[in-house]
Tab-separated table of C-alpha atoms in Angstrom:
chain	number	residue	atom	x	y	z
A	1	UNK	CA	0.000	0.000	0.000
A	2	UNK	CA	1.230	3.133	-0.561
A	3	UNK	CA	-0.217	6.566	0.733
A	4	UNK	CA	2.134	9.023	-0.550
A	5	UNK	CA	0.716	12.965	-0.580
A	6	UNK	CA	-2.275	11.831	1.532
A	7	UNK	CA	-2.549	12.112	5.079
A	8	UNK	CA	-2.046	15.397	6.012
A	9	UNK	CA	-4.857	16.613	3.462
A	10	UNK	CA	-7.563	14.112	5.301
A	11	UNK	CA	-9.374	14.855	9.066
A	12	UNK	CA	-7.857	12.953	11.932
A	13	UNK	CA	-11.166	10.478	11.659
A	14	UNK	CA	-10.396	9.974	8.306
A	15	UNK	CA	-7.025	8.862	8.419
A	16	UNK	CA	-7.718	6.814	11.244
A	17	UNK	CA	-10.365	4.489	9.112
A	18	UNK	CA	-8.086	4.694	6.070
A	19	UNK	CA	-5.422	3.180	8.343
A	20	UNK	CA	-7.982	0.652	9.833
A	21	UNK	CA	-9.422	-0.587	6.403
A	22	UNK	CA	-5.950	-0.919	4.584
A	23	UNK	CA	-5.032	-2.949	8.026
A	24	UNK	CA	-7.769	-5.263	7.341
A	25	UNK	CA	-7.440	-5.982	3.946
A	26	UNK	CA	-3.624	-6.397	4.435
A	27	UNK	CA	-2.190	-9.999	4.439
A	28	UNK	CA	0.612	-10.892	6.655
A	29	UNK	CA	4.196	-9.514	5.281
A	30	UNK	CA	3.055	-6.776	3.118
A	31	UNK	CA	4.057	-3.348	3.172
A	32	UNK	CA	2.272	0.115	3.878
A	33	UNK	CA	4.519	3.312	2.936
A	34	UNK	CA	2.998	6.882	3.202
A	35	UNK	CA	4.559	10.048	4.183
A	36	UNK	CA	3.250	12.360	6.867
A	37	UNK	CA	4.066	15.445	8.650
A	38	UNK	CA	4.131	15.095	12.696
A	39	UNK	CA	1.191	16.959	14.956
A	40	UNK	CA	4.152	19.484	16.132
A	41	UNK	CA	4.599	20.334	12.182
A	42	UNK	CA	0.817	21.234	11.964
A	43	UNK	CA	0.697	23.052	15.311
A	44	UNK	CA	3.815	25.119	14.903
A	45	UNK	CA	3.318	25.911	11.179
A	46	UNK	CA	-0.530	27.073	10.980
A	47	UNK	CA	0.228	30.568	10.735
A	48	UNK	CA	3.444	29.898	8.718
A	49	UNK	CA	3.528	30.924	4.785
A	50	UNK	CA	3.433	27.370	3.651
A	51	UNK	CA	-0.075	26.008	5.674
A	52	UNK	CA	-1.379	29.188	4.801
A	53	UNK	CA	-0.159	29.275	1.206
A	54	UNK	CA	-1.860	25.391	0.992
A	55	UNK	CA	-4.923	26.494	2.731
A	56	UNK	CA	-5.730	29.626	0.283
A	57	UNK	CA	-5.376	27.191	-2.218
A	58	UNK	CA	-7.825	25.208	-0.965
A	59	UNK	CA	-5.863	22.179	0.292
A	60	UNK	CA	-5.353	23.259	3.890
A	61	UNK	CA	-2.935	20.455	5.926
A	62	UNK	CA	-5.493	18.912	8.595
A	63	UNK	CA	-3.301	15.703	9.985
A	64	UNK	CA	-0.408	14.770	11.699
A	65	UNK	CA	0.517	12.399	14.041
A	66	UNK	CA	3.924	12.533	16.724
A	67	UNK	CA	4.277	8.659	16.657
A	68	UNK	CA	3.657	6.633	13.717
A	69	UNK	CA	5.081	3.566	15.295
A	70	UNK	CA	2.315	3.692	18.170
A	71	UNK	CA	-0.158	4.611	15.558
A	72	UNK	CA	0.348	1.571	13.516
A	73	UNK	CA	1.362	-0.910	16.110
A	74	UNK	CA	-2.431	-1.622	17.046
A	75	UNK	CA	-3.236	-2.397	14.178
A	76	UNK	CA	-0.879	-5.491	13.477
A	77	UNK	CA	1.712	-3.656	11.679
A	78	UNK	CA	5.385	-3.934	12.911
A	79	UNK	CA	9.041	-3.764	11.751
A	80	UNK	CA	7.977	0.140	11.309
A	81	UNK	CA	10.838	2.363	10.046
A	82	UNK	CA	10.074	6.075	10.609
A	83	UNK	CA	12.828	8.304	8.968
A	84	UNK	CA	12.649	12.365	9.527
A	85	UNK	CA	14.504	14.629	6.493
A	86	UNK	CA	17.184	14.726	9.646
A	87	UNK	CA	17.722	10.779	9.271
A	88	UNK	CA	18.510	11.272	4.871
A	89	UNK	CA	22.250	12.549	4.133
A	90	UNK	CA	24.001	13.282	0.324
A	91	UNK	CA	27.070	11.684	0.512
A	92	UNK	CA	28.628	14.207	-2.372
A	93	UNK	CA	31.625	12.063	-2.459
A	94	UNK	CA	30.244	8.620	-3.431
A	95	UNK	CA	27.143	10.999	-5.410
A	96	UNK	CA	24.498	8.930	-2.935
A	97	UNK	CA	21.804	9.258	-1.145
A	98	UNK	CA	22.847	7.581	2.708
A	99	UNK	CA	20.160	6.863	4.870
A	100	UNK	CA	20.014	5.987	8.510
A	101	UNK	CA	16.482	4.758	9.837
A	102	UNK	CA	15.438	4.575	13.560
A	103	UNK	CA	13.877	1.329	14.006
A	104	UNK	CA	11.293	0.409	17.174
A	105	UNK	CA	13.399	0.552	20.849
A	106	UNK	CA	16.185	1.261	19.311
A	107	UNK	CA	16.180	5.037	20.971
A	108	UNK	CA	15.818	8.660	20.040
A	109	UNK	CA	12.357	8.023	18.582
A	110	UNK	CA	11.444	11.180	16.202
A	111	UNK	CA	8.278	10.944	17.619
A	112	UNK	CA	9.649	12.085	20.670
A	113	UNK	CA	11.093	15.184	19.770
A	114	UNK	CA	9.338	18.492	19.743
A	115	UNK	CA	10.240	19.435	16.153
A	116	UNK	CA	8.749	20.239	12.777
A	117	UNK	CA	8.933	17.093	11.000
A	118	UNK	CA	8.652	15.045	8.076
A	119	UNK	CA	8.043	11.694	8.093
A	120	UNK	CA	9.011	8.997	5.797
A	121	UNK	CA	7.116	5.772	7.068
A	122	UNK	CA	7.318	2.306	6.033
A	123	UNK	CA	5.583	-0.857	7.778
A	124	UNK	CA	5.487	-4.635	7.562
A	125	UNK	CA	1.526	-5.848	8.385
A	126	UNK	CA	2.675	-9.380	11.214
């Protein structure tokens, strides 16, 4: 499944059954990759030129969510890798793109922190 340029245009309620449904129809080691901008990102920004900018447009931002991992884990999905723009790196020298994912207890979850972020969020249904 793949929700990319989604969730932050849809109500709380509505991501929450999109969520719910795809969980149900997903069989056991398949894959659910969306992005999403955390609930700090929507709080902090409202009055910023970019939410405003979206919203005059008629596409205001309505969603986000601090903790992915707990948002998914209810509903069967594990193995989640949450990656913030802080966790991507260009490696000019080797011309690559080096990424470093957080996985579940490993520590210094990005939904803890109190940022502006975006997330990159991939997630095996068990």
């Amino acid at each position: 499944w793949m929700l990319e340029g989604l969730t932050y245009y849809l109500p709380p309620e509505a991501n929450q059954q999109i969520f719910a449904r795809v969980a149900s129809l997903t069989a056991p080691g398949s894959s659910i990759v969306f992005d999403m901008v955390n609930a700090n990102f929507i709080n902090q920004q409202r009055d910023g030129w970019h939410l405003q900018d979206l919203s005059a447009r008629g596409a205001p931002w309505k969603w986000g969510h601090n903790d992915p991992t707990a948002l998914l884990r209810p509903m069967g999905f594990d193995h989640v890798d949450v990656l913030d723009l802080n966790d991507l790196q260009v490696d000019r020298g080797r011309q690559q793109l080096v990424r470093t994912p957080r996985r579940l207890g490993e520590g210094n979850h990005p939904g803890d922190s109190r940022d502006a972020l975006t997330f990159y969020v991939t997630a095996v249904r068990t």
